PDB file of C-alpha atoms and ligand atoms in Angstrom:
ATOM      1  CA  MET A 676       1.154  38.522 -12.015  1.00  0.00           C
ATOM      2  CA  ALA A 677       2.638  36.851 -15.094  1.00  0.00           C
ATOM      3  CA  ILE A 678       6.353  36.211 -15.443  1.00  0.00           C
ATOM      4  CA  LYS A 679       7.815  34.622 -18.542  1.00  0.00           C
ATOM      5  CA  TYR A 680      11.473  33.597 -18.540  1.00  0.00           C
ATOM      6  CA  THR A 681      13.429  32.906 -21.753  1.00  0.00           C
ATOM      7  CA  TYR A 682      16.875  31.305 -21.864  1.00  0.00           C
ATOM      8  CA  VAL A 683      18.680  33.028 -24.734  1.00  0.00           C
ATOM      9  CA  GLY A 684      21.762  30.857 -24.299  1.00  0.00           C
ATOM     10  CA  HIS A 685      25.042  30.959 -22.356  1.00  0.00           C
ATOM     11  CA  ALA A 686      24.249  33.432 -19.546  1.00  0.00           C
ATOM     12  CA  THR A 687      21.823  35.740 -21.326  1.00  0.00           C
ATOM     13  CA  HIS A 688      18.251  35.787 -20.072  1.00  0.00           C
ATOM     14  CA  LEU A 689      14.995  37.552 -20.881  1.00  0.00           C
ATOM     15  CA  LEU A 690      12.198  38.244 -18.437  1.00  0.00           C
ATOM     16  CA  ASP A 691       8.751  39.565 -19.159  1.00  0.00           C
ATOM     17  CA  VAL A 692       7.318  40.705 -15.841  1.00  0.00           C
ATOM     18  CA  ASN A 693       3.711  41.819 -16.291  1.00  0.00           C
ATOM     19  CA  GLY A 694       4.638  43.214 -19.707  1.00  0.00           C
ATOM     20  CA  THR A 695       7.907  44.871 -18.677  1.00  0.00           C
ATOM     21  CA  LYS A 696      10.764  43.540 -20.831  1.00  0.00           C
ATOM     22  CA  ILE A 697      14.038  42.836 -19.043  1.00  0.00           C
ATOM     23  CA  VAL A 698      17.322  41.618 -20.527  1.00  0.00           C
ATOM     24  CA  ILE A 699      19.924  40.156 -18.191  1.00  0.00           C
ATOM     25  CA  ASP A 700      23.570  40.118 -19.364  1.00  0.00           C
ATOM     26  CA  PRO A 701      23.017  40.780 -23.076  1.00  0.00           C
ATOM     27  CA  PHE A 702      25.386  38.691 -25.223  1.00  0.00           C
ATOM     28  CA  PHE A 703      23.885  38.118 -28.666  1.00  0.00           C
ATOM     29  CA  GLY A 704      26.078  38.810 -31.704  1.00  0.00           C
ATOM     30  CA  ASP A 705      29.144  36.810 -30.641  1.00  0.00           C
ATOM     31  CA  ASN A 706      27.207  34.248 -28.578  1.00  0.00           C
ATOM     32  CA  PRO A 707      27.650  30.791 -30.168  1.00  0.00           C
ATOM     33  CA  SER A 708      24.474  29.577 -28.423  1.00  0.00           C
ATOM     34  CA  THR A 709      21.978  31.920 -30.090  1.00  0.00           C
ATOM     35  CA  ASP A 710      20.971  33.260 -33.485  1.00  0.00           C
ATOM     36  CA  MET A 711      18.912  35.979 -31.832  1.00  0.00           C
ATOM     37  CA  SER A 712      20.046  39.430 -32.908  1.00  0.00           C
ATOM     38  CA  ALA A 713      20.675  42.227 -30.441  1.00  0.00           C
ATOM     39  CA  ASP A 714      18.900  44.478 -32.956  1.00  0.00           C
ATOM     40  CA  ALA A 715      15.599  42.665 -32.355  1.00  0.00           C
ATOM     41  CA  VAL A 716      15.659  42.592 -28.559  1.00  0.00           C
ATOM     42  CA  GLU A 717      12.952  44.527 -26.755  1.00  0.00           C
ATOM     43  CA  ALA A 718      14.085  46.080 -23.497  1.00  0.00           C
ATOM     44  CA  ASP A 719      12.657  48.348 -20.849  1.00  0.00           C
ATOM     45  CA  TYR A 720      15.461  47.332 -18.486  1.00  0.00           C
ATOM     46  CA  ILE A 721      18.922  45.835 -18.894  1.00  0.00           C
ATOM     47  CA  LEU A 722      20.382  44.207 -15.779  1.00  0.00           C
ATOM     48  CA  LEU A 723      24.115  43.459 -15.631  1.00  0.00           C
ATOM     49  CA  THR A 724      25.770  41.090 -13.160  1.00  0.00           C
ATOM     50  CA  HIS A 725      29.394  41.927 -14.012  1.00  0.00           C
ATOM     51  CA  GLY A 726      31.681  43.443 -16.599  1.00  0.00           C
ATOM     52  CA  HIS A 727      32.953  40.445 -18.574  1.00  0.00           C
ATOM     53  CA  TYR A 728      32.432  40.528 -22.334  1.00  0.00           C
ATOM     54  CA  ASP A 729      30.085  37.532 -22.388  1.00  0.00           C
ATOM     55  CA  HIS A 730      27.741  39.539 -20.103  1.00  0.00           C
ATOM     56  CA  VAL A 731      27.930  43.141 -21.371  1.00  0.00           C
ATOM     57  CA  ALA A 732      28.746  42.638 -25.074  1.00  0.00           C
ATOM     58  CA  ASP A 733      25.566  44.178 -26.503  1.00  0.00           C
ATOM     59  CA  ALA A 734      24.507  46.262 -23.510  1.00  0.00           C
ATOM     60  CA  VAL A 735      25.569  49.627 -24.922  1.00  0.00           C
ATOM     61  CA  ALA A 736      23.943  49.061 -28.332  1.00  0.00           C
ATOM     62  CA  ILE A 737      20.658  47.817 -26.870  1.00  0.00           C
ATOM     63  CA  ALA A 738      20.574  50.636 -24.319  1.00  0.00           C
ATOM     64  CA  LYS A 739      21.122  53.300 -26.987  1.00  0.00           C
ATOM     65  CA  ARG A 740      18.540  51.806 -29.376  1.00  0.00           C
ATOM     66  CA  THR A 741      15.788  51.093 -26.848  1.00  0.00           C
ATOM     67  CA  GLY A 742      16.308  53.770 -24.220  1.00  0.00           C
ATOM     68  CA  ALA A 743      16.181  51.028 -21.578  1.00  0.00           C
ATOM     69  CA  THR A 744      17.221  51.711 -18.010  1.00  0.00           C
ATOM     70  CA  VAL A 745      20.499  49.915 -17.281  1.00  0.00           C
ATOM     71  CA  VAL A 746      20.884  48.569 -13.755  1.00  0.00           C
ATOM     72  CA  SER A 747      24.446  47.655 -12.853  1.00  0.00           C
ATOM     73  CA  ASN A 748      27.069  48.235 -10.219  1.00  0.00           C
ATOM     74  CA  PHE A 749      28.489  51.754  -9.862  1.00  0.00           C
ATOM     75  CA  GLU A 750      31.730  51.125 -11.765  1.00  0.00           C
ATOM     76  CA  ILE A 751      29.979  49.555 -14.766  1.00  0.00           C
ATOM     77  CA  SER A 752      27.421  52.368 -14.674  1.00  0.00           C
ATOM     78  CA  ASN A 753      30.224  54.940 -14.994  1.00  0.00           C
ATOM     79  CA  TRP A 754      31.728  52.957 -17.885  1.00  0.00           C
ATOM     80  CA  LEU A 755      28.377  52.820 -19.687  1.00  0.00           C
ATOM     81  CA  GLY A 756      28.192  56.582 -19.362  1.00  0.00           C
ATOM     82  CA  GLN A 757      31.652  56.865 -20.956  1.00  0.00           C
ATOM     83  CA  GLN A 758      30.394  54.680 -23.835  1.00  0.00           C
ATOM     84  CA  GLY A 759      27.643  57.211 -24.483  1.00  0.00           C
ATOM     85  CA  VAL A 760      24.671  55.700 -22.694  1.00  0.00           C
ATOM     86  CA  PRO A 761      22.673  58.739 -21.514  1.00  0.00           C
ATOM     87  CA  GLU A 762      22.927  59.494 -17.811  1.00  0.00           C
ATOM     88  CA  GLU A 763      19.138  59.336 -17.327  1.00  0.00           C
ATOM     89  CA  GLN A 764      19.192  55.667 -18.402  1.00  0.00           C
ATOM     90  CA  LEU A 765      21.794  54.647 -15.814  1.00  0.00           C
ATOM     91  CA  HIS A 766      20.864  53.236 -12.430  1.00  0.00           C
ATOM     92  CA  ALA A 767      23.800  52.243 -10.240  1.00  0.00           C
ATOM     93  CA  GLN A 768      23.434  49.912  -7.270  1.00  0.00           C
ATOM     94  CA  HIS A 769      25.843  47.808  -5.270  1.00  0.00           C
ATOM     95  CA  ILE A 770      26.055  44.602  -3.292  1.00  0.00           C
ATOM     96  CA  GLY A 771      23.566  44.409  -0.461  1.00  0.00           C
ATOM     97  CA  GLY A 772      21.557  47.257  -1.918  1.00  0.00           C
ATOM     98  CA  GLY A 773      18.088  46.937  -3.356  1.00  0.00           C
ATOM     99  CA  PHE A 774      15.831  49.341  -5.209  1.00  0.00           C
ATOM    100  CA  ASN A 775      12.168  49.312  -6.220  1.00  0.00           C
ATOM    101  CA  HIS A 776      12.165  49.471 -10.001  1.00  0.00           C
ATOM    102  CA  SER A 777       8.834  49.589 -11.870  1.00  0.00           C
ATOM    103  CA  PHE A 778       8.663  45.761 -12.214  1.00  0.00           C
ATOM    104  CA  GLY A 779       9.998  44.798  -8.788  1.00  0.00           C
ATOM    105  CA  TYR A 780      12.686  45.110  -6.159  1.00  0.00           C
ATOM    106  CA  VAL A 781      16.189  44.257  -7.356  1.00  0.00           C
ATOM    107  CA  LYS A 782      18.856  43.485  -4.776  1.00  0.00           C
ATOM    108  CA  PHE A 783      22.504  42.955  -5.667  1.00  0.00           C
ATOM    109  CA  THR A 784      23.979  39.894  -3.953  1.00  0.00           C
ATOM    110  CA  ILE A 785      27.554  38.685  -3.676  1.00  0.00           C
ATOM    111  CA  ALA A 786      29.237  36.588  -6.337  1.00  0.00           C
ATOM    112  CA  HIS A 787      32.779  35.232  -6.305  1.00  0.00           C
ATOM    113  CA  HIS A 788      34.227  35.990  -9.720  1.00  0.00           C
ATOM    114  CA  GLY A 789      35.894  38.852 -11.667  1.00  0.00           C
ATOM    115  CA  SER A 790      34.294  41.862 -13.332  1.00  0.00           C
ATOM    116  CA  GLY A 791      36.901  43.503 -15.591  1.00  0.00           C
ATOM    117  CA  LEU A 792      35.344  45.306 -18.543  1.00  0.00           C
ATOM    118  CA  PRO A 793      36.237  44.433 -22.169  1.00  0.00           C
ATOM    119  CA  ASP A 794      38.564  47.454 -22.569  1.00  0.00           C
ATOM    120  CA  GLY A 795      40.363  46.720 -19.303  1.00  0.00           C
ATOM    121  CA  SER A 796      38.393  49.244 -17.227  1.00  0.00           C
ATOM    122  CA  ASP A 797      37.595  48.407 -13.626  1.00  0.00           C
ATOM    123  CA  GLY A 798      34.171  46.765 -13.511  1.00  0.00           C
ATOM    124  CA  GLY A 799      33.877  46.778  -9.710  1.00  0.00           C
ATOM    125  CA  ASN A 800      32.703  43.632  -7.986  1.00  0.00           C
ATOM    126  CA  PRO A 801      30.621  40.916  -9.653  1.00  0.00           C
ATOM    127  CA  ALA A 802      27.123  40.322  -8.350  1.00  0.00           C
ATOM    128  CA  GLY A 803      24.075  38.144  -8.407  1.00  0.00           C
ATOM    129  CA  LEU A 804      20.539  39.514  -8.705  1.00  0.00           C
ATOM    130  CA  LEU A 805      17.639  38.822  -6.362  1.00  0.00           C
ATOM    131  CA  ILE A 806      14.412  40.041  -7.951  1.00  0.00           C
ATOM    132  CA  THR A 807      11.176  40.310  -5.991  1.00  0.00           C
ATOM    133  CA  THR A 808       8.072  40.987  -8.082  1.00  0.00           C
ATOM    134  CA  ASP A 809       4.463  41.298  -6.909  1.00  0.00           C
ATOM    135  CA  SER A 810       4.180  37.506  -6.963  1.00  0.00           C
ATOM    136  CA  LYS A 811       7.571  35.766  -7.114  1.00  0.00           C
ATOM    137  CA  LYS A 812      11.163  35.786  -5.952  1.00  0.00           C
ATOM    138  CA  LEU A 813      13.812  35.044  -8.570  1.00  0.00           C
ATOM    139  CA  TYR A 814      17.568  34.637  -8.116  1.00  0.00           C
ATOM    140  CA  PHE A 815      20.160  34.927 -10.880  1.00  0.00           C
ATOM    141  CA  ALA A 816      23.486  33.849  -9.398  1.00  0.00           C
ATOM    142  CA  GLY A 817      25.557  35.382 -12.195  1.00  0.00           C
ATOM    143  CA  ASP A 818      29.038  33.946 -12.636  1.00  0.00           C
ATOM    144  CA  THR A 819      30.174  32.633  -9.280  1.00  0.00           C
ATOM    145  CA  GLY A 820      31.717  29.841  -7.320  1.00  0.00           C
ATOM    146  CA  LEU A 821      29.809  28.176  -4.507  1.00  0.00           C
ATOM    147  CA  PHE A 822      29.507  30.207  -1.313  1.00  0.00           C
ATOM    148  CA  TYR A 823      27.881  29.235   1.940  1.00  0.00           C
ATOM    149  CA  SER A 824      25.830  32.418   2.314  1.00  0.00           C
ATOM    150  CA  MET A 825      23.682  31.188  -0.552  1.00  0.00           C
ATOM    151  CA  LYS A 826      21.849  29.815   2.476  1.00  0.00           C
ATOM    152  CA  LEU A 827      20.879  33.394   3.435  1.00  0.00           C
ATOM    153  CA  ILE A 828      19.559  34.017  -0.063  1.00  0.00           C
ATOM    154  CA  GLY A 829      17.596  30.776   0.133  1.00  0.00           C
ATOM    155  CA  GLU A 830      16.025  31.905   3.402  1.00  0.00           C
ATOM    156  CA  GLU A 831      14.182  34.577   1.413  1.00  0.00           C
ATOM    157  CA  GLY A 832      12.144  31.791  -0.229  1.00  0.00           C
ATOM    158  CA  LEU A 833      13.008  31.376  -3.910  1.00  0.00           C
ATOM    159  CA  ASP A 834      10.447  30.485  -6.525  1.00  0.00           C
ATOM    160  CA  PHE A 835      12.996  30.363  -9.301  1.00  0.00           C
ATOM    161  CA  ALA A 836      16.776  30.334  -9.664  1.00  0.00           C
ATOM    162  CA  VAL A 837      19.278  30.347 -12.514  1.00  0.00           C
ATOM    163  CA  LEU A 838      22.659  28.848 -11.666  1.00  0.00           C
ATOM    164  CA  PRO A 839      25.843  28.343 -13.671  1.00  0.00           C
ATOM    165  CA  ILE A 840      26.903  24.698 -14.029  1.00  0.00           C
ATOM    166  CA  GLY A 841      29.667  24.973 -16.640  1.00  0.00           C
ATOM    167  CA  ASP A 842      32.706  24.545 -14.370  1.00  0.00           C
ATOM    168  CA  ASN A 843      36.084  26.097 -15.274  1.00  0.00           C
ATOM    169  CA  PHE A 844      34.924  29.764 -14.949  1.00  0.00           C
ATOM    170  CA  THR A 845      32.079  29.185 -12.457  1.00  0.00           C
ATOM    171  CA  MET A 846      30.567  26.473 -10.315  1.00  0.00           C
ATOM    172  CA  GLY A 847      30.495  23.086 -11.970  1.00  0.00           C
ATOM    173  CA  PRO A 848      27.766  20.473 -11.594  1.00  0.00           C
ATOM    174  CA  ASP A 849      28.927  19.190  -8.179  1.00  0.00           C
ATOM    175  CA  ASP A 850      29.024  22.618  -6.546  1.00  0.00           C
ATOM    176  CA  ALA A 851      25.852  23.725  -8.344  1.00  0.00           C
ATOM    177  CA  LEU A 852      24.089  20.751  -6.727  1.00  0.00           C
ATOM    178  CA  ARG A 853      25.382  21.930  -3.334  1.00  0.00           C
ATOM    179  CA  ALA A 854      24.154  25.430  -4.225  1.00  0.00           C
ATOM    180  CA  VAL A 855      20.655  24.086  -4.859  1.00  0.00           C
ATOM    181  CA  LYS A 856      20.716  22.514  -1.378  1.00  0.00           C
ATOM    182  CA  LEU A 857      21.576  25.916   0.165  1.00  0.00           C
ATOM    183  CA  LEU A 858      19.152  27.948  -1.976  1.00  0.00           C
ATOM    184  CA  THR A 859      16.226  25.482  -2.021  1.00  0.00           C
ATOM    185  CA  PRO A 860      14.456  27.116  -4.982  1.00  0.00           C
ATOM    186  CA  LYS A 861      11.221  25.586  -6.246  1.00  0.00           C
ATOM    187  CA  VAL A 862      12.592  25.568  -9.804  1.00  0.00           C
ATOM    188  CA  VAL A 863      16.139  25.895 -11.112  1.00  0.00           C
ATOM    189  CA  VAL A 864      17.438  26.428 -14.647  1.00  0.00           C
ATOM    190  CA  PRO A 865      21.094  25.622 -15.453  1.00  0.00           C
ATOM    191  CA  SER A 866      23.113  28.156 -17.429  1.00  0.00           C
ATOM    192  CA  HIS A 867      26.663  29.155 -18.479  1.00  0.00           C
ATOM    193  CA  TYR A 868      27.456  25.752 -20.041  1.00  0.00           C
ATOM    194  CA  ASN A 869      28.030  24.195 -23.505  1.00  0.00           C
ATOM    195  CA  THR A 870      28.910  27.559 -25.065  1.00  0.00           C
ATOM    196  CA  TRP A 871      32.552  26.582 -25.546  1.00  0.00           C
ATOM    197  CA  PRO A 872      34.451  23.289 -25.006  1.00  0.00           C
ATOM    198  CA  PRO A 873      35.872  24.128 -21.534  1.00  0.00           C
ATOM    199  CA  ILE A 874      32.332  24.469 -20.134  1.00  0.00           C
ATOM    200  CA  ALA A 875      30.700  21.461 -21.844  1.00  0.00           C
ATOM    201  CA  GLN A 876      28.307  19.740 -19.408  1.00  0.00           C
ATOM    202  CA  ASP A 877      25.496  17.193 -19.424  1.00  0.00           C
ATOM    203  CA  ALA A 878      22.565  19.193 -18.076  1.00  0.00           C
ATOM    204  CA  GLU A 879      20.190  16.220 -18.142  1.00  0.00           C
ATOM    205  CA  ALA A 880      22.579  14.251 -15.924  1.00  0.00           C
ATOM    206  CA  TRP A 881      22.709  17.212 -13.531  1.00  0.00           C
ATOM    207  CA  LYS A 882      18.916  17.369 -13.499  1.00  0.00           C
ATOM    208  CA  SER A 883      18.740  13.705 -12.506  1.00  0.00           C
ATOM    209  CA  ARG A 884      21.157  14.198  -9.636  1.00  0.00           C
ATOM    210  CA  VAL A 885      19.459  17.349  -8.331  1.00  0.00           C
ATOM    211  CA  GLU A 886      15.989  15.850  -8.500  1.00  0.00           C
ATOM    212  CA  ALA A 887      17.190  12.657  -6.763  1.00  0.00           C
ATOM    213  CA  GLU A 888      18.764  14.575  -3.869  1.00  0.00           C
ATOM    214  CA  THR A 889      16.525  17.646  -3.432  1.00  0.00           C
ATOM    215  CA  ASP A 890      12.886  18.756  -3.785  1.00  0.00           C
ATOM    216  CA  THR A 891      13.840  21.284  -6.477  1.00  0.00           C
ATOM    217  CA  LYS A 892      12.545  20.822 -10.006  1.00  0.00           C
ATOM    218  CA  VAL A 893      15.194  21.285 -12.714  1.00  0.00           C
ATOM    219  CA  VAL A 894      14.081  22.666 -16.062  1.00  0.00           C
ATOM    220  CA  VAL A 895      16.697  22.275 -18.785  1.00  0.00           C
ATOM    221  CA  LEU A 896      15.952  24.779 -21.532  1.00  0.00           C
ATOM    222  CA  LYS A 897      17.453  24.835 -24.990  1.00  0.00           C
ATOM    223  CA  PRO A 898      18.527  28.289 -26.169  1.00  0.00           C
ATOM    224  CA  GLY A 899      15.405  30.222 -27.115  1.00  0.00           C
ATOM    225  CA  GLU A 900      13.033  28.202 -24.951  1.00  0.00           C
ATOM    226  CA  SER A 901      10.799  29.789 -22.313  1.00  0.00           C
ATOM    227  CA  LEU A 902       8.888  28.891 -19.192  1.00  0.00           C
ATOM    228  CA  ASP A 903       6.224  30.565 -17.087  1.00  0.00           C
ATOM    229  CA  VAL A 904       7.672  31.274 -13.633  1.00  0.00           C
TER     230      VAL A 904
HETATM  231 NI1   NI B2258      32.320  36.212 -16.064  1.00  0.00          NI
HETATM  232 MN1   MN B2259      30.603  34.498 -17.998  1.00  0.00          MN
END
């Protein structure tokens, strides 16, 4: 019944769902936004939205150390296998497909972005993650531009959403505000900003705009901060 969310920084997230530890898009060692070490991360599951370095950087190391199940698209799953992650830890899914994992149902949703892996391998298509636990529905948009079918995702009834606001590589603040209007989550956390100069944003200003124009509550977290979903 209890879900704790922690914003590691950039686009790396931790979830504790009823005691199950989940890492989304592990980027620790080279992440300017966190001092947290990949060596200290607890993981039962690693979820990956796409193949870019700032999302998979520490996935292989954490998977090998913890034995966590890695949930990703099929192409990234194959690549993880080539990097030596044992087959029994790999769980491949793809867009539109959901699966009942031990902590909840994870459905891969569309995202408009790239997904090339760090060594140039094909990382398939990028995705977002819609997670349904015994009590809540959570949406992690991943790296994406605005798309109108966010409205369909919103129709599922979101308790919590994480959206990129950094601009340049993903939605910026204006489109992220439009995304909130399509998704209508109860709570939204901004991510993928302030890591590097091209994605510098004023999250407090975005919070003011969103809360003036929608019923969604914006929680701006500093790297390392948590909230109870
Ligand atoms: Ni990316
Ligand atoms: Mn990214």
